[in-house]
Amino acid sequence: MKVLIVYAHQSSGSFNAAAKDVAVEVLTAQGCAVEVSDLYAMKFKATATAEDITGEVKNAENFRYAEETKLAWEEGKLSADITEEQRKVTEADLLIFQFPMYWSSVPAIMKGWFDRVLTLGFAYLQEKPYSHGFKDKKAVLSFTTGYHESTFSANGINGDMNVTLWPLQNGILHYCGFQVLAPQIFWAPAHVPTEACNTMLEAWRKRLPGLPEEEPLAFTPLDYFDLEKGFQLKPEVHEKHATKEFGLTVGTHLGKPLPPNNQMKLVL
């Protein structure tokens, strides 16, 4: 089992660093080959630009990043840092993204990793979304929040965390074909006692050994949609779920209440 941890925090004394270190320790002891991409230490470039391609681009006047990097990927002309990260992704069976949640998303440097590393052709195809690339790989978000869990509820001031997670877990990871595992959320470690922080790390420590074997979260299957009609749900799917209490997922909710914990827990 090969594991890639994509880590984004500036401080080696942070809770995120501790969570990363626990993952390295436990998974290595279990016999996994663990590699860490420490984005800040690497000074990883966060902006997707023409500099990510070596040599001439196809259309400098109307530069289109996705198309140009697909061609560069096919021709072996992506920049060295992107090529190295793509190697790590290709070799990994499990990816862990460790980060502090910034503005309901990932830090800019990690967003840059997604933008630059998960290139068209390598990670996804627009004509076959949610199915190309990494169907044999698992991915999990492990992150800290700045507010307590209660604030990320359906009645909380920050809103339902399931909704917050949808663009990351569905729009990036599932879109690229990853099997997305339930996230590991560390609620407000900066605002709780040390004992509570230790308890959260211990829960992560206990989960990690079984992480590679966990079942992924459920997303709406690609064959539920009519590719010839703008990727709309097929009529028979609508009919089948007409009497159901909840929608299919957070995003494809059919105008119904959201399925509970759809992006946070595996519901069997």
Tab-separated table of C-alpha atoms in Angstrom:
chain	number	residue	atom	x	y	z
A	1	MET	CA	0.000	0.000	0.000
A	2	LYS	CA	1.413	3.373	-1.043
A	3	VAL	CA	0.121	6.519	0.626
A	4	LEU	CA	0.546	10.144	-0.422
A	5	ILE	CA	-0.135	12.851	2.155
A	6	VAL	CA	-0.610	16.281	0.616
A	7	TYR	CA	0.017	18.605	3.539
A	8	ALA	CA	-0.627	22.338	3.752
A	9	HIS	CA	0.336	24.151	6.925
A	10	GLN	CA	3.118	26.621	7.599
A	11	SER	CA	3.949	25.554	11.161
A	12	SER	CA	5.602	22.355	12.372
A	13	GLY	CA	4.024	23.025	15.785
A	14	SER	CA	0.450	23.109	14.492
A	15	PHE	CA	-2.355	20.655	15.133
A	16	ASN	CA	-2.322	19.893	11.391
A	17	ALA	CA	1.336	18.945	11.657
A	18	ALA	CA	0.504	16.646	14.559
A	19	ALA	CA	-2.301	15.000	12.554
A	20	LYS	CA	0.048	14.535	9.611
A	21	ASP	CA	2.736	13.057	11.847
A	22	VAL	CA	0.266	10.599	13.385
A	23	ALA	CA	-0.748	9.434	9.902
A	24	VAL	CA	2.879	8.948	8.857
A	25	GLU	CA	3.665	7.062	12.071
A	26	VAL	CA	0.668	4.728	12.057
A	27	LEU	CA	0.637	3.928	8.350
A	28	THR	CA	4.403	3.395	8.197
A	29	ALA	CA	4.212	1.038	11.182
A	30	GLN	CA	1.519	-0.851	9.309
A	31	GLY	CA	3.888	-1.439	6.409
A	32	CYS	CA	2.675	1.294	4.073
A	33	ALA	CA	5.116	3.314	1.990
A	34	VAL	CA	4.222	6.890	2.948
A	35	GLU	CA	5.275	9.953	0.976
A	36	VAL	CA	4.516	13.524	2.070
A	37	SER	CA	4.170	16.553	-0.167
A	38	ASP	CA	4.754	19.405	2.291
A	39	LEU	CA	3.515	22.199	0.060
A	40	TYR	CA	4.792	25.160	2.085
A	41	ALA	CA	8.212	23.585	2.638
A	42	MET	CA	8.356	22.848	-1.090
A	43	LYS	CA	7.328	26.434	-1.866
A	44	PHE	CA	4.854	24.865	-4.244
A	45	LYS	CA	3.669	27.289	-6.924
A	46	ALA	CA	-0.052	27.949	-6.430
A	47	THR	CA	-0.879	29.722	-9.707
A	48	ALA	CA	-1.793	27.887	-12.897
A	49	THR	CA	0.052	29.695	-15.693
A	50	ALA	CA	1.783	29.103	-19.022
A	51	GLU	CA	5.015	28.679	-17.033
A	52	ASP	CA	3.738	25.193	-16.166
A	53	ILE	CA	4.603	24.127	-19.716
A	54	THR	CA	8.144	23.759	-21.005
A	55	GLY	CA	8.715	25.069	-24.515
A	56	GLU	CA	6.206	26.781	-26.760
A	57	VAL	CA	2.480	26.677	-26.076
A	58	LYS	CA	-0.016	25.951	-28.806
A	59	ASN	CA	-1.898	29.256	-28.618
A	60	ALA	CA	-0.133	31.962	-26.650
A	61	GLU	CA	-2.601	34.666	-27.703
A	62	ASN	CA	-5.630	32.779	-26.367
A	63	PHE	CA	-4.026	30.579	-23.728
A	64	ARG	CA	-6.371	27.906	-22.350
A	65	TYR	CA	-4.820	26.147	-19.389
A	66	ALA	CA	-6.751	22.873	-19.506
A	67	GLU	CA	-6.183	22.237	-23.212
A	68	GLU	CA	-2.550	23.368	-23.175
A	69	THR	CA	-1.605	21.259	-20.156
A	70	LYS	CA	-3.352	18.214	-21.641
A	71	LEU	CA	-1.187	18.536	-24.736
A	72	ALA	CA	1.908	19.136	-22.585
A	73	TRP	CA	1.076	16.071	-20.462
A	74	GLU	CA	0.743	13.933	-23.585
A	75	GLU	CA	4.068	15.250	-24.921
A	76	GLY	CA	5.948	15.137	-21.620
A	77	LYS	CA	6.314	18.922	-21.448
A	78	LEU	CA	4.759	19.751	-18.084
A	79	SER	CA	7.010	21.515	-15.577
A	80	ALA	CA	9.143	19.330	-13.307
A	81	ASP	CA	7.172	20.067	-10.127
A	82	ILE	CA	3.882	19.024	-11.724
A	83	THR	CA	5.420	15.901	-13.240
A	84	GLU	CA	6.804	14.894	-9.850
A	85	GLU	CA	3.445	15.331	-8.095
A	86	GLN	CA	1.684	13.386	-10.848
A	87	ARG	CA	4.182	10.576	-10.316
A	88	LYS	CA	3.296	10.506	-6.621
A	89	VAL	CA	-0.435	10.419	-7.406
A	90	THR	CA	0.025	7.666	-9.989
A	91	GLU	CA	1.909	5.480	-7.524
A	92	ALA	CA	-0.386	6.087	-4.541
A	93	ASP	CA	-3.245	3.807	-3.538
A	94	LEU	CA	-4.491	6.251	-0.905
A	95	LEU	CA	-4.254	10.052	-0.764
A	96	ILE	CA	-4.725	12.045	2.438
A	97	PHE	CA	-5.191	15.800	2.192
A	98	GLN	CA	-4.239	17.431	5.496
A	99	PHE	CA	-5.061	21.122	5.883
A	100	PRO	CA	-6.749	23.865	7.918
A	101	MET	CA	-10.065	24.930	6.391
A	102	TYR	CA	-9.703	28.449	4.980
A	103	TRP	CA	-12.837	30.344	3.930
A	104	SER	CA	-14.862	27.113	3.725
A	105	SER	CA	-12.274	25.529	1.453
A	106	VAL	CA	-8.614	24.559	1.240
A	107	PRO	CA	-5.651	26.967	1.559
A	108	ALA	CA	-4.610	28.632	-1.701
A	109	ILE	CA	-1.454	26.545	-1.950
A	110	MET	CA	-3.485	23.317	-1.849
A	111	LYS	CA	-6.024	24.687	-4.319
A	112	GLY	CA	-3.031	25.391	-6.557
A	113	TRP	CA	-1.992	21.762	-6.171
A	114	PHE	CA	-5.429	20.652	-7.364
A	115	ASP	CA	-5.400	23.154	-10.234
A	116	ARG	CA	-1.924	22.307	-11.486
A	117	VAL	CA	-1.522	18.595	-10.726
A	118	LEU	CA	-4.972	17.264	-11.656
A	119	THR	CA	-4.664	18.181	-15.310
A	120	LEU	CA	-7.032	17.356	-18.142
A	121	GLY	CA	-6.191	13.934	-19.549
A	122	PHE	CA	-4.194	12.855	-16.527
A	123	ALA	CA	-6.953	13.251	-13.923
A	124	TYR	CA	-10.213	13.759	-15.809
A	125	LEU	CA	-11.965	13.915	-19.156
A	126	GLN	CA	-14.770	16.401	-19.680
A	127	GLU	CA	-16.758	13.961	-21.796
A	128	LYS	CA	-16.547	11.307	-19.044
A	129	PRO	CA	-16.758	13.171	-15.722
A	130	TYR	CA	-16.818	11.365	-12.386
A	131	SER	CA	-15.413	8.174	-13.889
A	132	HIS	CA	-11.981	8.778	-15.415
A	133	GLY	CA	-8.573	8.708	-13.822
A	134	PHE	CA	-8.417	7.345	-10.315
A	135	LYS	CA	-11.220	4.844	-9.812
A	136	ASP	CA	-8.829	2.429	-8.067
A	137	LYS	CA	-7.535	5.060	-5.641
A	138	LYS	CA	-9.027	6.289	-2.393
A	139	ALA	CA	-8.854	9.848	-1.071
A	140	VAL	CA	-9.762	11.462	2.234
A	141	LEU	CA	-9.897	15.033	3.503
A	142	SER	CA	-8.431	15.506	6.983
A	143	PHE	CA	-8.775	19.054	8.223
A	144	THR	CA	-9.214	21.464	11.098
A	145	THR	CA	-11.938	24.070	11.495
A	146	GLY	CA	-11.936	27.425	13.231
A	147	TYR	CA	-15.401	26.965	14.732
A	148	HIS	CA	-17.046	24.266	16.810
A	149	GLU	CA	-19.072	21.447	15.265
A	150	SER	CA	-22.429	22.929	16.296
A	151	THR	CA	-21.865	25.961	14.048
A	152	PHE	CA	-21.574	23.696	10.990
A	153	SER	CA	-25.002	22.110	11.437
A	154	ALA	CA	-28.209	22.629	9.486
A	155	ASN	CA	-29.214	25.167	12.142
A	156	GLY	CA	-25.739	26.572	12.765
A	157	ILE	CA	-24.421	29.943	11.670
A	158	ASN	CA	-21.874	28.424	9.266
A	159	GLY	CA	-24.403	26.084	7.672
A	160	ASP	CA	-24.405	22.350	7.063
A	161	MET	CA	-20.862	20.965	6.709
A	162	ASN	CA	-22.215	18.445	4.203
A	163	VAL	CA	-22.961	21.354	1.862
A	164	THR	CA	-19.543	22.925	2.475
A	165	LEU	CA	-17.828	19.656	1.569
A	166	TRP	CA	-19.741	19.057	-1.662
A	167	PRO	CA	-17.523	21.189	-3.972
A	168	LEU	CA	-14.352	19.578	-2.602
A	169	GLN	CA	-15.432	15.962	-2.356
A	170	ASN	CA	-17.750	15.827	-5.340
A	171	GLY	CA	-16.450	18.643	-7.535
A	172	ILE	CA	-12.769	17.710	-7.272
A	173	LEU	CA	-12.149	14.241	-5.851
A	174	HIS	CA	-15.180	12.352	-7.133
A	175	TYR	CA	-14.988	14.267	-10.428
A	176	CYS	CA	-11.532	12.774	-10.953
A	177	GLY	CA	-12.826	9.297	-10.167
A	178	PHE	CA	-11.414	8.890	-6.654
A	179	GLN	CA	-13.239	6.711	-4.159
A	180	VAL	CA	-13.921	9.383	-1.533
A	181	LEU	CA	-13.754	8.295	2.095
A	182	ALA	CA	-15.601	10.041	4.913
A	183	PRO	CA	-13.620	13.096	6.026
A	184	GLN	CA	-11.658	13.309	9.264
A	185	ILE	CA	-12.737	16.605	10.814
A	186	PHE	CA	-10.927	18.123	13.786
A	187	TRP	CA	-13.359	20.630	15.231
A	188	ALA	CA	-11.805	23.915	16.437
A	189	PRO	CA	-8.581	22.530	17.953
A	190	ALA	CA	-7.356	26.081	18.627
A	191	HIS	CA	-10.349	26.704	20.894
A	192	VAL	CA	-10.513	23.574	23.022
A	193	PRO	CA	-8.354	22.252	25.905
A	194	THR	CA	-5.244	20.177	25.232
A	195	GLU	CA	-7.055	17.069	26.456
A	196	ALA	CA	-9.702	17.512	23.763
A	197	CYS	CA	-7.002	17.908	21.113
A	198	ASN	CA	-5.356	14.712	22.294
A	199	THR	CA	-8.698	12.918	22.138
A	200	MET	CA	-9.197	14.022	18.527
A	201	LEU	CA	-5.710	12.841	17.550
A	202	GLU	CA	-6.304	9.519	19.276
A	203	ALA	CA	-9.511	9.014	17.277
A	204	TRP	CA	-7.506	9.616	14.081
A	205	ARG	CA	-4.831	7.197	15.294
A	206	LYS	CA	-7.460	4.503	15.835
A	207	ARG	CA	-9.088	5.073	12.454
A	208	LEU	CA	-5.918	5.061	10.354
A	209	PRO	CA	-5.117	1.305	10.379
A	210	GLY	CA	-8.461	0.508	8.759
A	211	LEU	CA	-8.517	3.514	6.444
A	212	PRO	CA	-7.272	1.691	3.318
A	213	GLU	CA	-10.094	-0.836	3.634
A	214	GLU	CA	-12.930	1.614	4.328
A	215	GLU	CA	-15.882	1.785	1.963
A	216	PRO	CA	-16.277	5.113	0.134
A	217	LEU	CA	-19.075	7.618	0.410
A	218	ALA	CA	-21.983	7.199	-2.003
A	219	PHE	CA	-22.393	9.489	-5.011
A	220	THR	CA	-24.965	9.418	-7.784
A	221	PRO	CA	-23.763	6.899	-10.420
A	222	LEU	CA	-22.843	8.302	-13.822
A	223	ASP	CA	-25.325	5.984	-15.546
A	224	TYR	CA	-28.170	7.762	-13.743
A	225	PHE	CA	-27.628	10.686	-16.114
A	226	ASP	CA	-28.449	11.035	-19.793
A	227	LEU	CA	-25.204	12.073	-21.468
A	228	GLU	CA	-27.055	12.951	-24.684
A	229	LYS	CA	-29.335	15.399	-22.883
A	230	GLY	CA	-26.924	17.594	-21.007
A	231	PHE	CA	-26.121	15.132	-18.222
A	232	GLN	CA	-29.654	15.373	-16.810
A	233	LEU	CA	-31.103	12.686	-14.561
A	234	LYS	CA	-32.943	10.054	-16.554
A	235	PRO	CA	-36.763	10.070	-16.194
A	236	GLU	CA	-36.761	6.557	-14.734
A	237	VAL	CA	-34.437	7.714	-11.943
A	238	HIS	CA	-36.845	10.543	-11.114
A	239	GLU	CA	-39.729	8.075	-11.033
A	240	LYS	CA	-37.844	5.598	-8.849
A	241	HIS	CA	-37.063	8.270	-6.251
A	242	ALA	CA	-40.337	10.192	-6.434
A	243	THR	CA	-41.605	8.750	-3.161
A	244	LYS	CA	-38.292	8.830	-1.326
A	245	GLU	CA	-37.991	11.123	1.685
A	246	PHE	CA	-34.568	12.489	0.766
A	247	GLY	CA	-32.748	13.517	-2.365
A	248	LEU	CA	-29.995	11.423	-3.910
A	249	THR	CA	-27.078	13.516	-2.677
A	250	VAL	CA	-26.309	17.001	-1.361
A	251	GLY	CA	-26.002	18.307	-4.921
A	252	THR	CA	-28.553	16.145	-6.718
A	253	HIS	CA	-31.298	16.575	-4.170
A	254	LEU	CA	-34.361	16.551	-6.480
A	255	GLY	CA	-35.847	19.417	-4.483
A	256	LYS	CA	-36.123	17.169	-1.437
A	257	PRO	CA	-34.463	17.406	1.998
A	258	LEU	CA	-30.759	16.607	1.857
A	259	PRO	CA	-29.814	13.036	2.786
A	260	PRO	CA	-28.380	13.182	6.325
A	261	ASN	CA	-24.575	13.170	6.576
A	262	ASN	CA	-24.257	12.455	2.862
A	263	GLN	CA	-20.758	13.967	2.709
A	264	MET	CA	-19.611	13.103	6.227
A	265	LYS	CA	-20.506	9.487	6.974
A	266	LEU	CA	-20.953	6.270	5.069
A	267	VAL	CA	-24.627	5.371	5.411
A	268	LEU	CA	-25.217	1.650	4.880
